[in-house]
Tab-separated table of C-alpha atoms and ligand atoms in Angstrom:
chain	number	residue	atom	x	y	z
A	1	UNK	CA	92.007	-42.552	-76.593
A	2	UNK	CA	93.938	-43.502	-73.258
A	3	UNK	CA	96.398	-39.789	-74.241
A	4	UNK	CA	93.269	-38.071	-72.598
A	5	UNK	CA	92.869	-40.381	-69.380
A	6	UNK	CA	96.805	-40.408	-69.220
A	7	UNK	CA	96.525	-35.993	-69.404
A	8	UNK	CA	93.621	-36.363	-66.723
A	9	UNK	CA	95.609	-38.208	-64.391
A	10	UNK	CA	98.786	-35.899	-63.928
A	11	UNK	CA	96.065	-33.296	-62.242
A	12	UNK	CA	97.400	-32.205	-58.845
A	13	UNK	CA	94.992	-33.501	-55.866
A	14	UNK	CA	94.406	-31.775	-52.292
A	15	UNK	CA	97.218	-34.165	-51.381
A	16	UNK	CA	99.075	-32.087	-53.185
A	17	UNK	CA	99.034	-28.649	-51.338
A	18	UNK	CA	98.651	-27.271	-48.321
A	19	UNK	CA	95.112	-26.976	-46.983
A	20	UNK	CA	96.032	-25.426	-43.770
A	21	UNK	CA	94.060	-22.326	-42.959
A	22	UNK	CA	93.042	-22.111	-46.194
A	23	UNK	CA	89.705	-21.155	-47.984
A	24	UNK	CA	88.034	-24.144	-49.717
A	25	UNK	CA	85.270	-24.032	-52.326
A	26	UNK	CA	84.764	-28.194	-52.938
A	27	UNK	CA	82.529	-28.502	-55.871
A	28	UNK	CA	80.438	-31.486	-55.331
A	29	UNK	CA	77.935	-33.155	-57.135
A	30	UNK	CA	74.943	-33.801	-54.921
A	31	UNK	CA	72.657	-34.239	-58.031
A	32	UNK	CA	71.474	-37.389	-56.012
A	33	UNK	CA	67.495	-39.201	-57.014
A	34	UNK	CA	65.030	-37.588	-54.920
A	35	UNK	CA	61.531	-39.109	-54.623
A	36	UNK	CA	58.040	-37.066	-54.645
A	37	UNK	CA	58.488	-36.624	-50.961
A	38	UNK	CA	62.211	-35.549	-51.130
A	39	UNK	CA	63.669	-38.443	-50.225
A	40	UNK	CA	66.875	-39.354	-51.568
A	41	UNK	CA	66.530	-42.592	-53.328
A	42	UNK	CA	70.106	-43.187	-53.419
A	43	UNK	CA	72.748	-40.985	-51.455
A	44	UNK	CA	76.188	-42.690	-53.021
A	45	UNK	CA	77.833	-39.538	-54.589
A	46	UNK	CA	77.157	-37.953	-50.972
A	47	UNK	CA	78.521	-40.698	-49.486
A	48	UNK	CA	81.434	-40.703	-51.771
A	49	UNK	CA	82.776	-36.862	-51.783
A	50	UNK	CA	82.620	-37.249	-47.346
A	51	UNK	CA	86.528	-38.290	-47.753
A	52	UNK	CA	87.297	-35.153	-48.927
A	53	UNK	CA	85.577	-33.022	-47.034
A	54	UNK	CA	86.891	-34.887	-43.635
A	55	UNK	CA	90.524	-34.689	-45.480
A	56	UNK	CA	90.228	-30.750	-45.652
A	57	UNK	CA	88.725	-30.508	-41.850
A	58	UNK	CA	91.532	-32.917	-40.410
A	59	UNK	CA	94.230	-31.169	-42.565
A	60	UNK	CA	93.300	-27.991	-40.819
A	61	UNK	CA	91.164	-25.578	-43.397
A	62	UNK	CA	89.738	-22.639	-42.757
A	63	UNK	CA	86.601	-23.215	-44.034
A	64	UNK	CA	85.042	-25.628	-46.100
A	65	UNK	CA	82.181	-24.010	-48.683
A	66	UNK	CA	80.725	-26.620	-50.802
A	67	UNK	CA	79.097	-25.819	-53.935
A	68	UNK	CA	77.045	-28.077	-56.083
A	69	UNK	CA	73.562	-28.359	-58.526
A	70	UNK	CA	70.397	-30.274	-58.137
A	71	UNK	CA	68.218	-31.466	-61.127
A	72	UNK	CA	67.758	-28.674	-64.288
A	73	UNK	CA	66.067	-26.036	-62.479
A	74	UNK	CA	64.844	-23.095	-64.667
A	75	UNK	CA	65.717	-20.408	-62.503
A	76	UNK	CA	65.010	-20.145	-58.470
A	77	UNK	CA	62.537	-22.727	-57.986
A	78	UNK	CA	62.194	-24.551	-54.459
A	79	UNK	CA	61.849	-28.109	-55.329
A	80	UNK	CA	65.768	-28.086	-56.169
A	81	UNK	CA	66.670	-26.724	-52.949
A	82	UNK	CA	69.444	-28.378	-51.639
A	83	UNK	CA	67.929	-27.988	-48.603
A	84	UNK	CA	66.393	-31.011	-49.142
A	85	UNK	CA	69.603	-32.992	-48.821
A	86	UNK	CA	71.093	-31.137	-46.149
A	87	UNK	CA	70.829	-33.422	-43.190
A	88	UNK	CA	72.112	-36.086	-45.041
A	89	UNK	CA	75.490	-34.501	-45.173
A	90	UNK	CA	75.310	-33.616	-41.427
A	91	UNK	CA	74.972	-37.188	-40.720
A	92	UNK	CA	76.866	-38.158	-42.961
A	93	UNK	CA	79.832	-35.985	-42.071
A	94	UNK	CA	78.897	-36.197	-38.826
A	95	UNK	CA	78.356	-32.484	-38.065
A	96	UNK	CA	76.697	-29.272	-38.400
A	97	UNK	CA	76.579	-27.835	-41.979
A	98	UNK	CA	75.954	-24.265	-42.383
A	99	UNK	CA	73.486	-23.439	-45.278
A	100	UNK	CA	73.620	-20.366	-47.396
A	101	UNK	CA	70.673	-19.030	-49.084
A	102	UNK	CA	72.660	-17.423	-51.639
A	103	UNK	CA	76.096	-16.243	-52.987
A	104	UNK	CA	75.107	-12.902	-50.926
A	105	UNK	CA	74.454	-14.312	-47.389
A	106	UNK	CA	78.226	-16.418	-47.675
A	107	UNK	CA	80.532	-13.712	-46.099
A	108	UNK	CA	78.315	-13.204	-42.635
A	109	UNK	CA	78.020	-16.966	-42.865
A	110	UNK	CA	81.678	-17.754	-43.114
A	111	UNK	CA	82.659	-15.023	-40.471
A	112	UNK	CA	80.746	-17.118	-38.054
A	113	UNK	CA	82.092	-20.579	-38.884
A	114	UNK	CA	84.503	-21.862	-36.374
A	115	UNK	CA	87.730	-23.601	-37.335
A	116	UNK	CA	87.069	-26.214	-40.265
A	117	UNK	CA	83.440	-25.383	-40.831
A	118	UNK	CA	81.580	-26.408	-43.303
A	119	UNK	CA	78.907	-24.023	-45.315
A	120	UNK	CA	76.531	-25.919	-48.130
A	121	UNK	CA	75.902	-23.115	-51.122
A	122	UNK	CA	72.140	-23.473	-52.627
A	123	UNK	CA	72.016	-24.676	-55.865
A	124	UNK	CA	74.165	-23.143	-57.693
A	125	UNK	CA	71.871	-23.356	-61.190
A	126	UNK	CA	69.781	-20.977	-59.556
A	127	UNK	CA	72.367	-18.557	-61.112
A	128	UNK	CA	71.324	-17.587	-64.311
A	129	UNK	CA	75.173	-17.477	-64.998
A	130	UNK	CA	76.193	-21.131	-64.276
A	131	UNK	CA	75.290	-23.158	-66.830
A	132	UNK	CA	77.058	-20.370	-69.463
A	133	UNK	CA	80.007	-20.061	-67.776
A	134	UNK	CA	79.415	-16.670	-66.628
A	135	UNK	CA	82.374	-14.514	-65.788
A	136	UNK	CA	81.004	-12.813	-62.649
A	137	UNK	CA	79.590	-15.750	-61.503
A	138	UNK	CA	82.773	-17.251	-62.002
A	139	UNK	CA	84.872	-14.321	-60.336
A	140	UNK	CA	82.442	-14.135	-57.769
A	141	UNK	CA	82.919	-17.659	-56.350
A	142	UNK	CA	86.391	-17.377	-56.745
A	143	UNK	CA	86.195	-14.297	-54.713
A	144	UNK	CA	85.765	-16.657	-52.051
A	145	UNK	CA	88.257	-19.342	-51.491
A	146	UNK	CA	91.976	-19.616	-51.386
A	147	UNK	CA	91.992	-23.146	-52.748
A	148	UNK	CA	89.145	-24.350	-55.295
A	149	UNK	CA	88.690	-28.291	-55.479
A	150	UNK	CA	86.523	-29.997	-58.139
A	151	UNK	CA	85.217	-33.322	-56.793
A	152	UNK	CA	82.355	-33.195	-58.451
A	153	UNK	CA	82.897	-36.134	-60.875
A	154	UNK	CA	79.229	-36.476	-62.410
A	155	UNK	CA	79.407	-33.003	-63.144
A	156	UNK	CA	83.246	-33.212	-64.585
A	157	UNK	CA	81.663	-32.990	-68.293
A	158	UNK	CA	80.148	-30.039	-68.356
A	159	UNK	CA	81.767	-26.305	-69.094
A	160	UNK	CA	80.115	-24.251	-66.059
A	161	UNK	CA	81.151	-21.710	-63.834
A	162	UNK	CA	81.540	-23.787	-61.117
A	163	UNK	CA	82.762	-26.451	-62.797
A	164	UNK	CA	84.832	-24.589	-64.973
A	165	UNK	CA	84.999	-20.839	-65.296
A	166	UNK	CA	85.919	-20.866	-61.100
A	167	UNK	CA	89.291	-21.923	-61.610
A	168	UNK	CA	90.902	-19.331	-63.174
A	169	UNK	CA	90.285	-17.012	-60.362
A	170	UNK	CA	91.268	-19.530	-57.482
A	171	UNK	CA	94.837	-19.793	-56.247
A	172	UNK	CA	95.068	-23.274	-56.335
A	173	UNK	CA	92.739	-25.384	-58.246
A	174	UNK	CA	93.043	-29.210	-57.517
A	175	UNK	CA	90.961	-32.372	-57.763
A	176	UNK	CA	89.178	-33.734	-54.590
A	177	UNK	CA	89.325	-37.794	-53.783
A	178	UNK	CA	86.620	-38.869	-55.500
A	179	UNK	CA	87.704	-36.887	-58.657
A	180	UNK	CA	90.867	-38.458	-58.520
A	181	UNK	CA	89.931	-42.205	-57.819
A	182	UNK	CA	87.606	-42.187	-60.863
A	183	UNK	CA	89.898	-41.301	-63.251
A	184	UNK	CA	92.536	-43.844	-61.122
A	185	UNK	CA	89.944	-46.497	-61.978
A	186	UNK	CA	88.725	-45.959	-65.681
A	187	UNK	CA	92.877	-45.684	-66.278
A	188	UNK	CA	92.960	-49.099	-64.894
A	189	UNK	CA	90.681	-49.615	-67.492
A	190	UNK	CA	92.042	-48.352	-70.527
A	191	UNK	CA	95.650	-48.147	-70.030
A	192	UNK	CA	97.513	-50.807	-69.637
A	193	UNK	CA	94.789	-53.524	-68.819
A	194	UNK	CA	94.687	-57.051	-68.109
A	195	UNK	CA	93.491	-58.325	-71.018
A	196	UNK	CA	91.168	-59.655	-72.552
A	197	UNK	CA	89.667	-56.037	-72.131
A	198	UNK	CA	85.322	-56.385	-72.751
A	199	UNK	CA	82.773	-53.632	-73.118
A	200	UNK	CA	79.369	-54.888	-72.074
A	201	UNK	CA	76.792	-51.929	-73.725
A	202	UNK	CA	73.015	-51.550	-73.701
A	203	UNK	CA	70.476	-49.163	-72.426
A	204	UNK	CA	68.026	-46.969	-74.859
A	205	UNK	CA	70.351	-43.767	-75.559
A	206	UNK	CA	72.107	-45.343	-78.611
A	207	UNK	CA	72.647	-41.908	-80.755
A	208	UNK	CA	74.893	-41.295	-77.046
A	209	UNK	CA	76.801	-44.156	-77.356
A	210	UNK	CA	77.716	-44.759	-80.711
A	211	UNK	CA	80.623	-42.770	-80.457
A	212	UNK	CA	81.622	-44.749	-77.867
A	213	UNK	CA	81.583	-47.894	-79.874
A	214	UNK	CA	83.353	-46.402	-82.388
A	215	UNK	CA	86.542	-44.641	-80.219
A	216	UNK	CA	86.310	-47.854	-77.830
A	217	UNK	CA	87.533	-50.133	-80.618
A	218	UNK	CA	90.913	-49.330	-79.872
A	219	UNK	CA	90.812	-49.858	-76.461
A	220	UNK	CA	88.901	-53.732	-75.983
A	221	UNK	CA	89.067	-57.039	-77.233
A	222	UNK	CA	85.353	-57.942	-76.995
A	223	UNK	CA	82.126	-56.124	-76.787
A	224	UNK	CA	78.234	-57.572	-75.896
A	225	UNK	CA	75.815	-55.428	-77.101
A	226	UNK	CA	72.208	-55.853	-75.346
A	227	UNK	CA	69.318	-53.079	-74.497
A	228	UNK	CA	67.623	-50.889	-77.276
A	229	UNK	CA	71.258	-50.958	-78.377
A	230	UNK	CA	71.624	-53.789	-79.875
A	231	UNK	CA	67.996	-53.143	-81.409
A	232	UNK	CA	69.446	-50.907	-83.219
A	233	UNK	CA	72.387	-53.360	-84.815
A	234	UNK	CA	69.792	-56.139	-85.117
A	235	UNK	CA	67.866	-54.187	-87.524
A	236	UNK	CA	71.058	-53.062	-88.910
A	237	UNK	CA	71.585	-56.737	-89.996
A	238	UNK	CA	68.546	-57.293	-91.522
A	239	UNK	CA	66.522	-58.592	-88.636
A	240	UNK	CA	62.342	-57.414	-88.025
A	241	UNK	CA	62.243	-55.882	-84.835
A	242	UNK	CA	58.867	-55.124	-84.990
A	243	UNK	CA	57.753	-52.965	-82.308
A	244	UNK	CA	60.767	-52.671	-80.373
A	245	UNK	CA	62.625	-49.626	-80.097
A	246	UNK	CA	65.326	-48.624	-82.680
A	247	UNK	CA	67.165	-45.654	-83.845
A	248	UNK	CA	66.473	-46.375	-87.731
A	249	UNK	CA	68.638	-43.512	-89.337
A	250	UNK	CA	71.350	-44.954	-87.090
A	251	UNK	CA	71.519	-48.266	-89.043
A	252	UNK	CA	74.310	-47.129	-91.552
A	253	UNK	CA	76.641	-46.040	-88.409
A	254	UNK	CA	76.009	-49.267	-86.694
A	255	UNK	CA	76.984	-51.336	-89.386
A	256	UNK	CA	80.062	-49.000	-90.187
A	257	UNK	CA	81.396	-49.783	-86.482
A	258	UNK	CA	80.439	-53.714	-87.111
A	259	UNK	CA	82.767	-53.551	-90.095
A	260	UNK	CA	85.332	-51.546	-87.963
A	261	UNK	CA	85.683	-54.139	-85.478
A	262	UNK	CA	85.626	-56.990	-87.475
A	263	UNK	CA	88.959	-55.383	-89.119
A	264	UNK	CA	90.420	-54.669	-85.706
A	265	UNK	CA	89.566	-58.195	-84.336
A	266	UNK	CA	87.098	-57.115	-81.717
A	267	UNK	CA	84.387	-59.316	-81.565
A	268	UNK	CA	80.989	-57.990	-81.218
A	269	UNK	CA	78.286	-60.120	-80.162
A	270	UNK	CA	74.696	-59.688	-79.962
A	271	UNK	CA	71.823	-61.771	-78.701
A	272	UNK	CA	71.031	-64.760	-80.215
A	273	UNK	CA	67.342	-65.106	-78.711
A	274	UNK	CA	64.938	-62.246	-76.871
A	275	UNK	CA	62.332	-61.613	-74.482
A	276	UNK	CA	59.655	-59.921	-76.311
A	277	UNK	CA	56.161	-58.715	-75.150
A	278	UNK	CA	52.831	-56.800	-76.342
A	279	UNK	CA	52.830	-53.876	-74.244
A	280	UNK	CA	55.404	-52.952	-71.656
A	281	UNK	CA	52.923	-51.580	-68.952
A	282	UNK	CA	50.344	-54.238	-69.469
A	283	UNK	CA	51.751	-57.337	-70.768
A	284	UNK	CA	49.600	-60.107	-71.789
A	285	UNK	CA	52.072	-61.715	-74.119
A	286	UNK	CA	55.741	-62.917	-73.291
A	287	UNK	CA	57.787	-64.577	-75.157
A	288	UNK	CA	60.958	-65.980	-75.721
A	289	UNK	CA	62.183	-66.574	-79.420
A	290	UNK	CA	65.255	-66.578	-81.700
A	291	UNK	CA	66.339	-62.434	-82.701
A	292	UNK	CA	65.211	-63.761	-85.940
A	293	UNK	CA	61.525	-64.637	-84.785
A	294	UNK	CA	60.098	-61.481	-83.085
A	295	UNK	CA	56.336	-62.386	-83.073
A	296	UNK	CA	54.110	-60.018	-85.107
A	297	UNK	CA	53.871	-56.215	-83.398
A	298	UNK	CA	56.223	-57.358	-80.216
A	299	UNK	CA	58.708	-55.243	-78.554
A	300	UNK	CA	61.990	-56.638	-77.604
A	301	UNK	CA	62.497	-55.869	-73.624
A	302	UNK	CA	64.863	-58.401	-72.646
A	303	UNK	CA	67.935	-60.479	-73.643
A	304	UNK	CA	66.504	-63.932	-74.368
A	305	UNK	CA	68.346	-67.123	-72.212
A	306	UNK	CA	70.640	-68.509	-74.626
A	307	UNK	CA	71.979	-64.722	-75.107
A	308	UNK	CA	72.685	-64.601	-71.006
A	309	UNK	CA	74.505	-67.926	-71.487
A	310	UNK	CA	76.446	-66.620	-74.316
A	311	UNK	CA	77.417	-63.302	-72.609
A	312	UNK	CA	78.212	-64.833	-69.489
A	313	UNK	CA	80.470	-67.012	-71.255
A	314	UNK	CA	81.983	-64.161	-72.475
A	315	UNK	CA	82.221	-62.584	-69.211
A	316	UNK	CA	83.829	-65.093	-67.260
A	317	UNK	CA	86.568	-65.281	-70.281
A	318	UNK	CA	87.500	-61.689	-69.417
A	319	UNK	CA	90.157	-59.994	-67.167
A	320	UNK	CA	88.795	-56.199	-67.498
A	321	UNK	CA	84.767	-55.458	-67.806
A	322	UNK	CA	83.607	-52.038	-68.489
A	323	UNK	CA	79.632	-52.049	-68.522
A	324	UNK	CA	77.916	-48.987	-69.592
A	325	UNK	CA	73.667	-49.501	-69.825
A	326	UNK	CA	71.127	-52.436	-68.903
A	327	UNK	CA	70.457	-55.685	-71.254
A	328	UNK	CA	66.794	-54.552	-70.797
A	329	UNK	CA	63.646	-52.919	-69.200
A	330	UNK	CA	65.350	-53.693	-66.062
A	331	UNK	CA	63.370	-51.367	-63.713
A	332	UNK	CA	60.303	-54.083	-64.576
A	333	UNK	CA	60.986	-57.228	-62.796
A	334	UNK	CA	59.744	-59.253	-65.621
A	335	UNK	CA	62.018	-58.158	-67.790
A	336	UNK	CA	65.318	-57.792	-65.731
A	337	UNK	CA	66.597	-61.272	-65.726
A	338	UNK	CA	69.239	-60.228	-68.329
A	339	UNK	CA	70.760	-57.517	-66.779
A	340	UNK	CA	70.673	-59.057	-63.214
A	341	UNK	CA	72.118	-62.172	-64.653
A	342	UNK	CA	75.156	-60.964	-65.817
A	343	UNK	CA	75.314	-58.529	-62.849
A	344	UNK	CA	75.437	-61.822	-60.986
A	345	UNK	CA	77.864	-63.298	-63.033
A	346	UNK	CA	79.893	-60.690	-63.541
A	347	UNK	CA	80.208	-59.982	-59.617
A	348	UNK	CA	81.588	-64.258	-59.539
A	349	UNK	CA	84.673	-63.501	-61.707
A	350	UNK	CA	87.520	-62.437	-60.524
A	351	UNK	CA	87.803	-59.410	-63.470
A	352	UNK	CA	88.363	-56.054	-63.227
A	353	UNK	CA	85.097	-54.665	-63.243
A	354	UNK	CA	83.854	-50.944	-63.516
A	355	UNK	CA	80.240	-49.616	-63.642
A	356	UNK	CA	80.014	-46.558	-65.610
A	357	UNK	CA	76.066	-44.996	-66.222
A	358	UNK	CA	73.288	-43.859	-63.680
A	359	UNK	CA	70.740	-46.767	-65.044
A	360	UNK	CA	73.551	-49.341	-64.722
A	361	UNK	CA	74.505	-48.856	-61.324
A	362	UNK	CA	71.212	-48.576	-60.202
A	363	UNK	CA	70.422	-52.163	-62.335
A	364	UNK	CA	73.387	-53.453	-60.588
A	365	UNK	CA	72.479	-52.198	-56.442
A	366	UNK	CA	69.308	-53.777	-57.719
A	367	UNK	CA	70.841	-57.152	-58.797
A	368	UNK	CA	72.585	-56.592	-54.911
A	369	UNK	CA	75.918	-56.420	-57.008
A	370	UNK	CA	77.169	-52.979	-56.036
A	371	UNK	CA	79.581	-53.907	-53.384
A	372	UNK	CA	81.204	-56.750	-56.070
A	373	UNK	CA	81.843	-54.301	-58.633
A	374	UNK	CA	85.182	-53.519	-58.285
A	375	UNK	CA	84.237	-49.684	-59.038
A	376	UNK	CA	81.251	-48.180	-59.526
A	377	UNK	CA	81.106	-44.609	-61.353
A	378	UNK	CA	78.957	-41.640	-60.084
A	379	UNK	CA	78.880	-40.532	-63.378
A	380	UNK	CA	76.840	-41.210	-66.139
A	381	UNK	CA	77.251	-38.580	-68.892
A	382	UNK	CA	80.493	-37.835	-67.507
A	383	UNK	CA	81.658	-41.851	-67.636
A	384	UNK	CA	80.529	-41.751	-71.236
A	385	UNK	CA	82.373	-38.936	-72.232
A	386	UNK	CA	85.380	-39.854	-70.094
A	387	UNK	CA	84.809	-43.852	-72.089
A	388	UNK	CA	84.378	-41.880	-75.577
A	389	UNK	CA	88.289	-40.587	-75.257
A	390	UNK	CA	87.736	-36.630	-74.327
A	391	UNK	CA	88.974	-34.822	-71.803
A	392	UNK	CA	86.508	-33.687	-69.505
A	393	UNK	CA	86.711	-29.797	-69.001
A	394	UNK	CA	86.436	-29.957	-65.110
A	395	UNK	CA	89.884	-31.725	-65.511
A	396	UNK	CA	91.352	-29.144	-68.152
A	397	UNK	CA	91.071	-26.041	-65.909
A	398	UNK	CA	93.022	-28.124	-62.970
A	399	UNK	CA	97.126	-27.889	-62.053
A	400	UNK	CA	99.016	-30.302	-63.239
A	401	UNK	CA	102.070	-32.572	-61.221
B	501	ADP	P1	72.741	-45.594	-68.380
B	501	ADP	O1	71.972	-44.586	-67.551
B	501	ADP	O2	73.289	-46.701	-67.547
B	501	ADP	O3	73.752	-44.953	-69.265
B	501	ADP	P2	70.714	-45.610	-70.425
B	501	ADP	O4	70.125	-44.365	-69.829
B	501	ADP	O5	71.358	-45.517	-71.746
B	501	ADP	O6	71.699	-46.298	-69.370
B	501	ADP	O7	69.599	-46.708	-70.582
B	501	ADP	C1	68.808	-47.168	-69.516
B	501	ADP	C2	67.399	-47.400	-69.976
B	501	ADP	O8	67.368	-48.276	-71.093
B	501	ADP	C3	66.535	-48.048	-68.918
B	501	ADP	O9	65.500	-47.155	-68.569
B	501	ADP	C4	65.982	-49.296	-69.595
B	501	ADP	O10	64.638	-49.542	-69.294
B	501	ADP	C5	66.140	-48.962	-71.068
B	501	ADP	N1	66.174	-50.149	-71.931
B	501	ADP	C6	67.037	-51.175	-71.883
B	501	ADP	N2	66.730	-52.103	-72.811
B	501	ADP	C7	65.653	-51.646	-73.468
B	501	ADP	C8	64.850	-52.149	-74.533
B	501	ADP	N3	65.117	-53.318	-75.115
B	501	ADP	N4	63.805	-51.409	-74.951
B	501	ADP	C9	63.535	-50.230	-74.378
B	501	ADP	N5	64.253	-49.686	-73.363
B	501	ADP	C10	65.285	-50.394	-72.920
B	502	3PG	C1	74.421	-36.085	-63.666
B	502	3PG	O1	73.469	-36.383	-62.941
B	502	3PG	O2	74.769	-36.762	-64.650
B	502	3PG	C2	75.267	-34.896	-63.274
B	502	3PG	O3	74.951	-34.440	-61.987
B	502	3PG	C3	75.158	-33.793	-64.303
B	502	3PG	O4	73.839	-33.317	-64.368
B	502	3PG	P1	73.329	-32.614	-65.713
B	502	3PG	O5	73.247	-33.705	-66.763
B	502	3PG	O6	72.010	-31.993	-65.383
B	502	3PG	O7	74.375	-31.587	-66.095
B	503	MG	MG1	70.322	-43.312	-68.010
């Protein structure tokens, strides 16, 4: 799996050419959490693509044109303007940022901009033609820069116009800092790790990570499997989970990878005891009891104590920690001593540790972990993907050293 990461790293950055007086499209992923009100919950992969765009306005560019999508709009629809996060990137950057309406409005925009300015794009899904790749759409943003940049990590998975098509009409088409430091960090990762090497996987999605458990094998020494994840294995194994939340028809693949790794000499473990209760909104019942003693019509939410002193164990016997999705319900307090445990004792060791997964790294700021993370994605279907051994298109369409 580590040819792909290994392919993804020789891409050319914007340390690589020469901005100066240049055109720059930076495709960025602003796709940040935005509340009822339209406040930004959490403004990290804002924060994070600001390198960049100060590296292209000290390094002398004409103009800077950033392009990027908020939420899954079905066509035009104002509650994904990304007008909404505009200030943020003035303050952020520390200075005025044009907005453009449309693809239309750009040119009388950009003749305007002084020196190094810096134009946001509306969302860009409000083109029909993004999310299909579009040609035009393609040509058309191409149309407008000299050099095209992809930082726009979250996004790096997915075969769009901007993402994608865009290159091919662009001069030079490089990665941007952020784009280049994840990869930097998963490769630290995956190739050539200190080892032991452990995976610690949970959250709900388990059809979207099997694959990963299966390609990973390769790649790690140990893995802890918590969340509706290890649910899934639990029943696998013959366990009643009752209420809790399993992917039944996946039962045949889980114990196929079990098998896998046990022929490799990964060790997989999974939790010994759980936190279970009667009704996640309104819980009367608790309780803690062996994996093997779910009471009658309980739901598993949580990893049970003896499981966080097994895993942490575990942890603090590793030199390399990927973690990819929470040990449990974490966003309800009750039932997010699991995940915050290990977030705790993971952030005490001295391991190489990187968060991939949207509901991870928001468990883990949670926990008050973030800054002891060694990295921390801004991807979460792109991490997965990037984890699973493909190479993410974004990357493909980019010069290589
Ligand atoms: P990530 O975004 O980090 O990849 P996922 O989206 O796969 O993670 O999973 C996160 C979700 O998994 C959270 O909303 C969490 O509440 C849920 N979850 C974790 N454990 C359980 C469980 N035992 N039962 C139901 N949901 C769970
Ligand atoms: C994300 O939030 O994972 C990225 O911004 C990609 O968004 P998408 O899943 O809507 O393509
Ligand atoms: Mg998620």
């Amino acid at each position: 799996m580590t040819e792909g990461i290994v392919l993804m790293q020789q891409t050319k950055s914007i340390k690589d050419i020469d901005v100066s007086n240049q055109r720059v499209l930076i495709r960025v992923d602003f796709n940040v959490p935005l509340d009822n009100e339209f406040n930004i919950n959490d403004d990290s992969r804002i924060r994070e693509t600001i390198p960049t765009i100060n590296y292209c306005i000290d390094h002398n560019a004409k103009s800077i044109i950033l392009v990027s999508h908020l939420g899954r709009p079905q066509g035009k629809d104002s509650t994904y303007s990304l007008k909404h996060i505009l200030r943020r990137v003035e303050r952020l950057l520390g200075r005025n940022v044009a907005f453009a309406e449309s693809l239309e409005a750009l040119p009388s925009i950009l003749a305007l901009l002084p020196q190094g300015g810096v134009v946001l794009l509306e969302n860009i899904r409000f083109y029909e033609g993004e999310e299909n790749n579009d040609t035009t759409l393609s040509q058309n943003l191409g149309k407008l820069c000299d050099v095209y940049v992809n930082d726009a990590f979250g996004a790096s998975h997915r075969k769009h116009a901007s993402t994608y098509g865009v290159a091919q009409y662009a001069t030079h088409k490089v990665a941007g800092l952020l784009l280049k430091r994840e990869i930097d960090c998963f490769s630290k990762a995956l190739t050539n790790p200190l080892k032991p090497v452990l995976l610690i996987v949970g959250g709900s999605k388990v059809s979207s990570k099997l694959t990963l458990l299966s390609t990973i094998l390769d790649s790690v020494d140990k893995i802890l499997i918590g969340g509706a994840m290890s649910n899934t294995f639990l029943h696998a194994i013959g366990y009643n989970m009752q209420s809790s939340l399993i992917e039944p028809h996946l039962a045949e693949d889980a114990v196929k990878i079990l098998r896998t790794a046990k022929a490799k000499g990964v060790k997989i473990y999974l939790p010994v005891d759980v936190v279970s209760t009667n009704n996640l909104k309104n819980p009367t019942e608790i309780k803690i009891t062996p994996a093997q003693d779910i009471p009658d019509g309980m739901m598993v939410v949580d990893l049970g104590p003896a499981t966080v002193k097994l895993f942490s164990q575990v942890i603090r016997a590793c030199e390399t920690i990927i973690w990819n999705g929470p040990m449990g319900v974490y966003e309800i307090d009750k039932f997010s001593r699991g995940t915050f445990s290990l977030a705790h004792v993971l952030a005490d060791t001295y391991a190489y540790s990187v968060i991939g997964g949207g509901d991870t790294a928001d468990a883990i700021d949670r926990a008050g972990e973030k800054d002891n993370m060694s990295f921390t994605s801004t991807g979460g279907g792109a991490s997965l993907e990037l984890l699973e051994g493909k190479v993410l298109p974004a990357f493909e369409v980019l010069e290589r050293k």
